[in-house]
Amino acid sequence: MSDGFPEALQIEVTNKCNFNCQMCIRHVWNTKLLDMDITLYRKIAETCFPKLRRLVLYGFGEPFAHPQILEMLRVARKNLPENGEVIISTNGSLITPKIAVKIVKGIGVDSISFSIDAVNQAKLSCIREGSDFRLIAENLRGLAKNKDKAKRDFKLGLEIVIMKDNFLDIPDLVRFAVTNNVDYIIASHVVPYTKEIFAKTMYLTLSKPAIEILKPSLRYGWSLIRESALEVFGKAYGVEMETALTQLIKSFWIKARRKGYWINLPVFLSSTEKLDAVSQLEEIFHESKKIAHEYQIDLKLPNLYPDAKKRACPYMEKETLVVRSDGKVSPCQEFMYTHPFYVNAHKKEICEVIFGDMAQEGVEEVWRRNAYANFREIRRDMANNMPWCGDCPYSALGCFYTRTNDVDCYSNAPACSECLYSVNLAQCII
């Protein structure tokens, strides 16, 4: 792990896109649509690509929508070290068979992943408005046919965003990967930027040990909360109102604290339907793993449940710096732009976090900046240095620290206390 220079750059070559996906951030942000200036890209390439292990080209736009993307790939291959990887994530609609030959056989890209959430045209076009499954499948096959003739050890992948709309399709997507010579699949729970998408999520943000402790509460429901509130008010007026139910809540807390967790009863009781959904998804994951194992496809599934004691920032672990299409530097994709985020039964405003500007500075200067170095240092031990709001009852009760990512209750600024990536509910390619 080096503090002198990042191992990888994730560059958003454009934030424009030819699709209108229902879960996309573009429905809720207020930002200028922009292709990265090729002169700026060349400057970054010449000054820092030679020191990188990986270059990842994607952000909140479609990379192949950039009019100079092929030139960007050529510049990357020219400036990266021989063992440096070029990785791209795409919606797959613009990679024609002709382009496929150029990027695999000619330029030498190392990995391309296609975002495909269903093999059914009607369902896919509903999730990703503007998509054409047959065209995307044809483009993917065009890459697959050229794998054996690739300039480098080329890997072809799929990306799946899991929601209620498509979780049953995951085994079919694995089978699709098998028949189309796909090497890997990365699945991620959806990151909800709207209330409507939050309703389609297939996960809880409570730690698994806390959920197991709270399961006996299901038979009582919200009466537990009412009894607890009455006890608090009673004590305020000098009246002892302890009951069997309030004793049960206390037993939950004792068990949780012994294991090093908190319990979030309000979120748990409001998520009983999600428990059934997660059980269904667990079965789908099991079926998908069997298929992937049989055909030796690398299948990376997200967690079914988080664990507050097992958190890690993937951008810190992989020493990755993010450059927006305008050249601004952010520590991760979720902090690139200001946007709303729905989690733990509340709305949160995520404010952009910017540590520098590649139009004015060099990567090394930004990477070593005290504020950025401190940001990374804190996240090297997230379980001890940062709270996890999913297990905290205040997260669903209007807690000040959950309104924005400005600061958390441990005084960390900015806050990552509700980050889905840190608990491997959401996954990214970096």
GROMACS .gro file of C-alpha atoms in nm:
model
  430
    1MET     CA    1   0.000   0.000   0.000
    2SER     CA    2   0.160   0.324  -0.118
    3ASP     CA    3   0.092   0.678  -0.003
    4GLY     CA    4   0.308   0.825  -0.278
    5PHE     CA    5   0.099   0.741  -0.583
    6PRO     CA    6  -0.231   0.562  -0.657
    7GLU     CA    7  -0.228   0.213  -0.807
    8ALA     CA    8  -0.525   0.290  -1.031
    9LEU     CA    9  -0.719   0.574  -1.188
   10GLN     CA   10  -1.089   0.560  -1.262
   11ILE     CA   11  -1.157   0.819  -1.529
   12GLU     CA   12  -1.505   0.926  -1.628
   13VAL     CA   13  -1.438   1.006  -1.993
   14THR     CA   14  -1.795   1.136  -2.029
   15ASN     CA   15  -2.102   1.175  -1.812
   16LYS     CA   16  -2.328   1.160  -2.117
   17CYS     CA   17  -2.526   0.846  -2.199
   18ASN     CA   18  -2.751   0.714  -2.475
   19PHE     CA   19  -2.967   0.519  -2.226
   20ASN     CA   20  -3.217   0.635  -1.964
   21CYS     CA   21  -3.189   0.367  -1.696
   22GLN     CA   22  -3.454   0.384  -1.424
   23MET     CA   23  -3.199   0.360  -1.141
   24CYS     CA   24  -2.950   0.612  -1.282
   25ILE     CA   25  -2.824   0.916  -1.094
   26ARG     CA   26  -2.902   1.140  -1.392
   27HIS     CA   27  -3.268   1.146  -1.282
   28VAL     CA   28  -3.175   1.335  -0.966
   29TRP     CA   29  -2.855   1.529  -1.025
   30ASN     CA   30  -2.802   1.883  -1.148
   31THR     CA   31  -2.476   1.886  -1.339
   32LYS     CA   32  -2.341   1.985  -1.676
   33LEU     CA   33  -2.317   1.705  -1.931
   34LEU     CA   34  -1.960   1.696  -2.056
   35ASP     CA   35  -1.711   1.490  -2.256
   36MET     CA   36  -1.360   1.498  -2.108
   37ASP     CA   37  -1.134   1.724  -2.312
   38ILE     CA   38  -0.885   1.512  -2.506
   39THR     CA   39  -0.601   1.754  -2.424
   40LEU     CA   40  -0.668   1.711  -2.052
   41TYR     CA   41  -0.683   1.334  -2.096
   42ARG     CA   42  -0.348   1.333  -2.278
   43LYS     CA   43  -0.193   1.543  -2.001
   44ILE     CA   44  -0.309   1.294  -1.739
   45ALA     CA   45  -0.190   1.004  -1.954
   46GLU     CA   46   0.158   1.141  -2.012
   47THR     CA   47   0.217   1.245  -1.650
   48CYS     CA   48   0.075   0.951  -1.456
   49PHE     CA   49  -0.029   0.651  -1.668
   50PRO     CA   50   0.331   0.514  -1.671
   51LYS     CA   51   0.307   0.465  -1.292
   52LEU     CA   52  -0.033   0.291  -1.284
   53ARG     CA   53  -0.130  -0.073  -1.250
   54ARG     CA   54  -0.485  -0.018  -1.375
   55LEU     CA   55  -0.681   0.236  -1.575
   56VAL     CA   56  -1.059   0.206  -1.540
   57LEU     CA   57  -1.267   0.402  -1.792
   58TYR     CA   58  -1.623   0.461  -1.676
   59GLY     CA   59  -1.830   0.680  -1.447
   60PHE     CA   60  -2.191   0.793  -1.472
   61GLY     CA   61  -2.181   0.803  -1.851
   62GLU     CA   62  -2.132   0.561  -2.140
   63PRO     CA   63  -1.759   0.561  -2.232
   64PHE     CA   64  -1.822   0.474  -2.598
   65ALA     CA   65  -2.045   0.781  -2.630
   66HIS     CA   66  -1.727   0.991  -2.620
   67PRO     CA   67  -1.644   1.079  -2.984
   68GLN     CA   68  -1.271   1.018  -2.925
   69ILE     CA   69  -1.289   0.705  -2.711
   70LEU     CA   70  -1.078   0.494  -2.950
   71GLU     CA   71  -0.804   0.756  -2.946
   72MET     CA   72  -0.826   0.761  -2.564
   73LEU     CA   73  -0.773   0.386  -2.560
   74ARG     CA   74  -0.473   0.414  -2.791
   75VAL     CA   75  -0.323   0.685  -2.570
   76ALA     CA   76  -0.381   0.464  -2.265
   77ARG     CA   77  -0.211   0.162  -2.419
   78LYS     CA   78   0.083   0.377  -2.532
   79ASN     CA   79   0.145   0.535  -2.191
   80LEU     CA   80   0.065   0.252  -1.948
   81PRO     CA   81   0.341   0.009  -1.849
   82GLU     CA   82   0.341  -0.327  -2.026
   83ASN     CA   83   0.165  -0.495  -1.732
   84GLY     CA   84  -0.081  -0.207  -1.686
   85GLU     CA   85  -0.446  -0.300  -1.737
   86VAL     CA   86  -0.711  -0.109  -1.934
   87ILE     CA   87  -1.061  -0.185  -1.804
   88ILE     CA   88  -1.390  -0.052  -1.942
   89SER     CA   89  -1.752  -0.077  -1.827
   90THR     CA   90  -2.014  -0.020  -2.096
   91ASN     CA   91  -2.384  -0.060  -2.172
   92GLY     CA   92  -2.269  -0.246  -2.484
   93SER     CA   93  -2.489  -0.068  -2.735
   94LEU     CA   94  -2.214   0.118  -2.924
   95ILE     CA   95  -1.945  -0.150  -2.954
   96THR     CA   96  -2.005  -0.265  -3.310
   97PRO     CA   97  -1.821  -0.576  -3.440
   98LYS     CA   98  -1.584  -0.343  -3.627
   99ILE     CA   99  -1.500  -0.149  -3.311
  100ALA     CA  100  -1.463  -0.478  -3.122
  101VAL     CA  101  -1.183  -0.587  -3.357
  102LYS     CA  102  -1.004  -0.255  -3.312
  103ILE     CA  103  -1.009  -0.250  -2.933
  104VAL     CA  104  -0.927  -0.617  -2.874
  105LYS     CA  105  -0.693  -0.709  -3.160
  106GLY     CA  106  -0.553  -0.368  -3.243
  107ILE     CA  107  -0.536  -0.152  -2.931
  108GLY     CA  108  -0.515  -0.424  -2.667
  109VAL     CA  109  -0.781  -0.357  -2.403
  110ASP     CA  110  -0.760  -0.601  -2.109
  111SER     CA  111  -1.119  -0.620  -1.990
  112ILE     CA  112  -1.464  -0.502  -2.097
  113SER     CA  113  -1.782  -0.561  -1.898
  114PHE     CA  114  -2.134  -0.520  -2.035
  115SER     CA  115  -2.412  -0.395  -1.807
  116ILE     CA  116  -2.701  -0.635  -1.873
  117ASP     CA  117  -2.974  -0.679  -1.611
  118ALA     CA  118  -3.203  -0.925  -1.793
  119VAL     CA  119  -3.203  -1.148  -2.099
  120ASN     CA  120  -3.565  -1.061  -2.169
  121GLN     CA  121  -3.601  -0.765  -2.411
  122ALA     CA  122  -3.918  -0.625  -2.251
  123LYS     CA  123  -3.773  -0.639  -1.903
  124LEU     CA  124  -3.432  -0.502  -2.004
  125SER     CA  125  -3.582  -0.209  -2.196
  126CYS     CA  126  -3.796  -0.126  -1.892
  127ILE     CA  127  -3.493  -0.122  -1.661
  128ARG     CA  128  -3.258   0.036  -1.916
  129GLU     CA  129  -3.472   0.253  -2.140
  130GLY     CA  130  -3.318   0.279  -2.486
  131SER     CA  131  -3.157  -0.066  -2.477
  132ASP     CA  132  -3.195  -0.338  -2.740
  133PHE     CA  133  -3.103  -0.679  -2.604
  134ARG     CA  134  -3.045  -0.837  -2.944
  135LEU     CA  135  -2.806  -0.558  -3.047
  136ILE     CA  136  -2.617  -0.573  -2.717
  137ALA     CA  137  -2.593  -0.953  -2.735
  138GLU     CA  138  -2.463  -0.928  -3.093
  139ASN     CA  139  -2.199  -0.675  -2.985
  140LEU     CA  140  -2.094  -0.894  -2.693
  141ARG     CA  141  -2.058  -1.193  -2.926
  142GLY     CA  142  -1.845  -0.979  -3.155
  143LEU     CA  143  -1.599  -0.935  -2.870
  144ALA     CA  144  -1.621  -1.297  -2.766
  145LYS     CA  145  -1.531  -1.414  -3.119
  146ASN     CA  146  -1.212  -1.210  -3.109
  147LYS     CA  147  -1.092  -1.321  -2.766
  148ASP     CA  148  -0.859  -1.589  -2.904
  149LYS     CA  149  -0.701  -1.337  -3.140
  150ALA     CA  150  -0.666  -1.066  -2.877
  151LYS     CA  151  -0.345  -0.868  -2.849
  152ARG     CA  152  -0.344  -0.930  -2.473
  153ASP     CA  153  -0.509  -1.170  -2.226
  154PHE     CA  154  -0.855  -1.026  -2.281
  155LYS     CA  155  -1.142  -1.082  -2.033
  156LEU     CA  156  -1.510  -1.032  -2.112
  157GLY     CA  157  -1.760  -0.969  -1.833
  158LEU     CA  158  -2.118  -0.893  -1.737
  159GLU     CA  159  -2.244  -0.651  -1.474
  160ILE     CA  160  -2.583  -0.701  -1.309
  161VAL     CA  161  -2.772  -0.452  -1.091
  162ILE     CA  162  -3.004  -0.645  -0.860
  163MET     CA  163  -3.359  -0.522  -0.790
  164LYS     CA  164  -3.702  -0.677  -0.734
  165ASP     CA  165  -3.758  -0.636  -1.109
  166ASN     CA  166  -3.483  -0.875  -1.216
  167PHE     CA  167  -3.340  -1.086  -0.933
  168LEU     CA  168  -3.511  -1.398  -1.068
  169ASP     CA  169  -3.320  -1.349  -1.395
  170ILE     CA  170  -2.973  -1.393  -1.243
  171PRO     CA  171  -2.944  -1.769  -1.321
  172ASP     CA  172  -3.049  -1.701  -1.682
  173LEU     CA  173  -2.785  -1.429  -1.706
  174VAL     CA  174  -2.522  -1.677  -1.584
  175ARG     CA  175  -2.641  -1.925  -1.850
  176PHE     CA  176  -2.621  -1.646  -2.108
  177ALA     CA  177  -2.262  -1.584  -1.997
  178VAL     CA  178  -2.183  -1.955  -2.037
  179THR     CA  179  -2.308  -1.969  -2.397
  180ASN     CA  180  -2.130  -1.647  -2.495
  181ASN     CA  181  -1.778  -1.716  -2.371
  182VAL     CA  182  -1.798  -1.463  -2.084
  183ASP     CA  183  -1.523  -1.488  -1.822
  184TYR     CA  184  -1.668  -1.309  -1.521
  185ILE     CA  185  -1.986  -1.162  -1.375
  186ILE     CA  186  -2.008  -0.887  -1.114
  187ALA     CA  187  -2.346  -0.842  -0.947
  188SER     CA  188  -2.437  -0.547  -0.726
  189HIS     CA  189  -2.741  -0.444  -0.529
  190VAL     CA  190  -2.890  -0.124  -0.664
  191VAL     CA  191  -2.783   0.206  -0.506
  192PRO     CA  192  -3.116   0.390  -0.467
  193TYR     CA  193  -3.121   0.755  -0.563
  194THR     CA  194  -3.502   0.777  -0.553
  195LYS     CA  195  -3.772   0.654  -0.316
  196GLU     CA  196  -3.918   0.442  -0.596
  197ILE     CA  197  -3.592   0.254  -0.650
  198PHE     CA  198  -3.541   0.219  -0.273
  199ALA     CA  199  -3.871   0.026  -0.266
  200LYS     CA  200  -3.720  -0.221  -0.515
  201THR     CA  201  -3.407  -0.300  -0.312
  202MET     CA  202  -3.339  -0.659  -0.204
  203TYR     CA  203  -3.128  -0.602   0.107
  204LEU     CA  204  -3.135  -0.476   0.464
  205THR     CA  205  -2.869  -0.250   0.612
  206LEU     CA  206  -2.876  -0.417   0.955
  207SER     CA  207  -2.582  -0.642   1.039
  208LYS     CA  208  -2.659  -1.014   1.016
  209PRO     CA  209  -2.584  -1.085   1.386
  210ALA     CA  210  -2.822  -0.803   1.488
  211ILE     CA  211  -3.093  -0.945   1.261
  212GLU     CA  212  -3.062  -1.289   1.421
  213ILE     CA  213  -3.095  -1.133   1.766
  214LEU     CA  214  -3.406  -0.937   1.664
  215LYS     CA  215  -3.597  -1.216   1.488
  216PRO     CA  216  -3.801  -1.306   1.803
  217SER     CA  217  -3.944  -0.951   1.792
  218LEU     CA  218  -4.141  -1.027   1.473
  219ARG     CA  219  -4.424  -1.190   1.670
  220TYR     CA  220  -4.481  -0.866   1.863
  221GLY     CA  221  -4.431  -0.608   1.587
  222TRP     CA  222  -4.458  -0.238   1.661
  223SER     CA  223  -4.604  -0.298   2.009
  224LEU     CA  224  -4.240  -0.333   2.119
  225ILE     CA  225  -4.170   0.025   2.018
  226ARG     CA  226  -4.487   0.152   2.187
  227GLU     CA  227  -4.406  -0.028   2.512
  228SER     CA  228  -4.052   0.107   2.507
  229ALA     CA  229  -4.177   0.463   2.449
  230LEU     CA  230  -4.425   0.432   2.736
  231GLU     CA  231  -4.149   0.315   2.969
  232VAL     CA  232  -3.933   0.615   2.876
  233PHE     CA  233  -4.220   0.859   2.936
  234GLY     CA  234  -4.307   0.684   3.261
  235LYS     CA  235  -3.955   0.720   3.394
  236ALA     CA  236  -3.962   1.088   3.301
  237TYR     CA  237  -4.257   1.128   3.539
  238GLY     CA  238  -4.122   0.897   3.809
  239VAL     CA  239  -4.346   0.602   3.722
  240GLU     CA  240  -4.199   0.252   3.685
  241MET     CA  241  -4.357   0.090   3.376
  242GLU     CA  242  -4.126  -0.200   3.297
  243THR     CA  243  -4.307  -0.485   3.123
  244ALA     CA  244  -4.220  -0.820   2.968
  245LEU     CA  245  -4.179  -0.652   2.630
  246THR     CA  246  -3.946  -0.381   2.757
  247GLN     CA  247  -3.742  -0.653   2.928
  248LEU     CA  248  -3.727  -0.833   2.591
  249ILE     CA  249  -3.587  -0.521   2.423
  250LYS     CA  250  -3.325  -0.492   2.696
  251SER     CA  251  -3.226  -0.854   2.639
  252PHE     CA  252  -3.178  -0.774   2.270
  253TRP     CA  253  -2.944  -0.490   2.356
  254ILE     CA  254  -2.745  -0.701   2.603
  255LYS     CA  255  -2.696  -0.979   2.345
  256ALA     CA  256  -2.599  -0.731   2.074
  257ARG     CA  257  -2.347  -0.546   2.289
  258ARG     CA  258  -2.183  -0.872   2.391
  259LYS     CA  259  -2.120  -0.938   2.022
  260GLY     CA  260  -2.009  -0.580   1.957
  261TYR     CA  261  -2.322  -0.460   1.770
  262TRP     CA  262  -2.614  -0.223   1.813
  263ILE     CA  263  -2.976  -0.298   1.721
  264ASN     CA  264  -3.201  -0.089   1.498
  265LEU     CA  265  -3.551  -0.209   1.590
  266PRO     CA  266  -3.743   0.059   1.390
  267VAL     CA  267  -3.568  -0.032   1.063
  268PHE     CA  268  -3.597  -0.404   1.137
  269LEU     CA  269  -3.973  -0.389   1.199
  270SER     CA  270  -4.026  -0.178   0.887
  271SER     CA  271  -3.832  -0.430   0.677
  272THR     CA  272  -4.013  -0.757   0.745
  273GLU     CA  273  -4.100  -0.795   0.376
  274LYS     CA  274  -3.733  -0.749   0.290
  275LEU     CA  275  -3.645  -1.050   0.508
  276ASP     CA  276  -3.859  -1.270   0.284
  277ALA     CA  277  -3.709  -1.108  -0.027
  278VAL     CA  278  -3.354  -1.173   0.095
  279SER     CA  279  -3.443  -1.538   0.162
  280GLN     CA  280  -3.563  -1.568  -0.198
  281LEU     CA  281  -3.249  -1.397  -0.325
  282GLU     CA  282  -3.033  -1.637  -0.122
  283GLU     CA  283  -3.185  -1.927  -0.313
  284ILE     CA  284  -3.123  -1.749  -0.644
  285PHE     CA  285  -2.761  -1.685  -0.545
  286HIS     CA  286  -2.717  -2.053  -0.459
  287GLU     CA  287  -2.854  -2.164  -0.797
  288SER     CA  288  -2.640  -1.909  -0.981
  289LYS     CA  289  -2.323  -2.016  -0.797
  290LYS     CA  290  -2.380  -2.379  -0.897
  291ILE     CA  291  -2.405  -2.288  -1.267
  292ALA     CA  292  -2.104  -2.055  -1.252
  293HIS     CA  293  -1.893  -2.315  -1.071
  294GLU     CA  294  -1.984  -2.588  -1.320
  295TYR     CA  295  -1.873  -2.376  -1.615
  296GLN     CA  296  -1.583  -2.202  -1.437
  297ILE     CA  297  -1.722  -1.851  -1.461
  298ASP     CA  298  -1.592  -1.608  -1.200
  299LEU     CA  299  -1.913  -1.492  -1.030
  300LYS     CA  300  -1.879  -1.209  -0.777
  301LEU     CA  301  -2.202  -1.171  -0.581
  302PRO     CA  302  -2.270  -0.898  -0.325
  303ASN     CA  303  -2.341  -0.973   0.039
  304LEU     CA  304  -2.693  -1.066   0.140
  305TYR     CA  305  -2.643  -0.887   0.470
  306PRO     CA  306  -2.390  -0.627   0.585
  307ASP     CA  307  -2.164  -0.664   0.884
  308ALA     CA  308  -2.065  -0.349   1.072
  309LYS     CA  309  -1.747  -0.521   1.194
  310LYS     CA  310  -1.636  -0.616   0.842
  311ARG     CA  311  -1.632  -0.290   0.650
  312ALA     CA  312  -1.377  -0.170   0.398
  313CYS     CA  313  -1.359   0.103   0.135
  314PRO     CA  314  -1.286  -0.062  -0.202
  315TYR     CA  315  -1.134   0.261  -0.337
  316MET     CA  316  -0.894   0.277  -0.044
  317GLU     CA  317  -0.811  -0.095  -0.056
  318LYS     CA  318  -0.733  -0.076  -0.428
  319GLU     CA  319  -0.562   0.264  -0.399
  320THR     CA  320  -0.786   0.416  -0.666
  321LEU     CA  321  -0.833   0.784  -0.746
  322VAL     CA  322  -1.136   0.905  -0.946
  323VAL     CA  323  -1.127   1.178  -1.210
  324ARG     CA  324  -1.455   1.331  -1.326
  325SER     CA  325  -1.521   1.428  -1.687
  326ASP     CA  326  -1.441   1.791  -1.597
  327GLY     CA  327  -1.107   1.694  -1.440
  328LYS     CA  328  -1.211   1.725  -1.075
  329VAL     CA  329  -1.072   1.458  -0.843
  330SER     CA  330  -1.298   1.261  -0.608
  331PRO     CA  331  -1.219   0.972  -0.370
  332CYS     CA  332  -1.493   0.744  -0.506
  333GLN     CA  333  -1.777   0.726  -0.753
  334GLU     CA  334  -2.052   0.798  -0.498
  335PHE     CA  335  -1.882   1.124  -0.396
  336MET     CA  336  -1.834   1.247  -0.753
  337TYR     CA  337  -2.159   1.446  -0.768
  338THR     CA  338  -2.416   1.593  -0.532
  339HIS     CA  339  -2.728   1.376  -0.524
  340PRO     CA  340  -2.996   1.229  -0.297
  341PHE     CA  341  -2.959   0.878  -0.158
  342TYR     CA  342  -3.222   0.662   0.015
  343VAL     CA  343  -3.109   0.433   0.296
  344ASN     CA  344  -3.224   0.319   0.642
  345ALA     CA  345  -3.578   0.447   0.580
  346HIS     CA  346  -3.464   0.805   0.523
  347LYS     CA  347  -3.339   1.039   0.251
  348LYS     CA  348  -2.978   1.157   0.264
  349GLU     CA  349  -2.815   1.434   0.064
  350ILE     CA  350  -2.475   1.327  -0.064
  351CYS     CA  351  -2.259   1.632  -0.134
  352GLU     CA  352  -1.974   1.604  -0.381
  353VAL     CA  353  -1.627   1.559  -0.231
  354ILE     CA  354  -1.349   1.713  -0.439
  355PHE     CA  355  -0.980   1.692  -0.346
  356GLY     CA  356  -0.827   1.852  -0.652
  357ASP     CA  357  -0.844   1.941  -1.020
  358MET     CA  358  -0.638   1.762  -1.283
  359ALA     CA  359  -0.669   2.061  -1.514
  360GLN     CA  360  -0.456   2.258  -1.266
  361GLU     CA  361  -0.260   1.996  -1.070
  362GLY     CA  362  -0.082   1.664  -1.100
  363VAL     CA  363  -0.206   1.332  -0.963
  364GLU     CA  364   0.080   1.300  -0.715
  365GLU     CA  365   0.013   1.646  -0.571
  366VAL     CA  366  -0.356   1.567  -0.517
  367TRP     CA  367  -0.292   1.216  -0.384
  368ARG     CA  368  -0.050   1.342  -0.119
  369ARG     CA  369  -0.268   1.634  -0.008
  370ASN     CA  370  -0.321   1.615   0.370
  371ALA     CA  371  -0.700   1.613   0.350
  372TYR     CA  372  -0.700   1.326   0.101
  373ALA     CA  373  -0.429   1.130   0.287
  374ASN     CA  374  -0.625   1.165   0.612
  375PHE     CA  375  -0.943   1.055   0.433
  376ARG     CA  376  -0.773   0.731   0.327
  377GLU     CA  377  -0.604   0.671   0.662
  378ILE     CA  378  -0.934   0.680   0.854
  379ARG     CA  379  -1.090   0.431   0.613
  380ARG     CA  380  -0.812   0.178   0.661
  381ASP     CA  381  -0.998   0.067   0.975
  382MET     CA  382  -1.359   0.159   0.910
  383ALA     CA  383  -1.503  -0.078   1.170
  384ASN     CA  384  -1.329   0.110   1.451
  385ASN     CA  385  -1.300   0.459   1.304
  386MET     CA  386  -1.647   0.509   1.157
  387PRO     CA  387  -2.002   0.432   1.278
  388TRP     CA  388  -2.243   0.209   1.085
  389CYS     CA  389  -2.584   0.378   1.085
  390GLY     CA  390  -2.763   0.063   0.967
  391ASP     CA  391  -2.746  -0.078   1.321
  392CYS     CA  392  -2.831   0.250   1.496
  393PRO     CA  393  -3.196   0.319   1.590
  394TYR     CA  394  -3.144   0.692   1.543
  395SER     CA  395  -3.076   0.650   1.170
  396ALA     CA  396  -3.449   0.609   1.099
  397LEU     CA  397  -3.557   0.870   1.354
  398GLY     CA  398  -3.428   1.191   1.199
  399CYS     CA  399  -3.072   1.185   1.333
  400PHE     CA  400  -2.882   1.500   1.235
  401TYR     CA  401  -2.580   1.300   1.120
  402THR     CA  402  -2.780   1.105   0.862
  403ARG     CA  403  -2.914   1.406   0.674
  404THR     CA  404  -2.598   1.458   0.468
  405ASN     CA  405  -2.250   1.310   0.427
  406ASP     CA  406  -2.091   1.623   0.577
  407VAL     CA  407  -1.992   1.464   0.910
  408ASP     CA  408  -2.071   1.155   1.119
  409CYS     CA  409  -2.122   1.118   1.494
  410TYR     CA  410  -1.752   1.028   1.536
  411SER     CA  411  -1.665   1.369   1.382
  412ASN     CA  412  -1.533   1.223   1.056
  413ALA     CA  413  -1.583   1.460   0.765
  414PRO     CA  414  -1.698   1.358   0.513
  415ALA     CA  415  -1.902   1.065   0.641
  416CYS     CA  416  -1.915   0.714   0.494
  417SER     CA  417  -2.136   0.572   0.770
  418GLU     CA  418  -2.409   0.448   0.534
  419CYS     CA  419  -2.196   0.350   0.235
  420LEU     CA  420  -2.330   0.038   0.062
  421TYR     CA  421  -1.991  -0.027  -0.100
  422SER     CA  422  -1.816  -0.050   0.239
  423VAL     CA  423  -2.029  -0.352   0.337
  424ASN     CA  424  -2.020  -0.512  -0.010
  425LEU     CA  425  -2.389  -0.463  -0.079
  426ALA     CA  426  -2.288  -0.255  -0.380
  427GLN     CA  427  -1.989  -0.354  -0.594
  428CYS     CA  428  -1.789  -0.163  -0.853
  429ILE     CA  429  -1.525  -0.245  -1.112
  430ILE     CA  430  -1.197  -0.080  -1.015
   0.00000   0.00000   0.00000
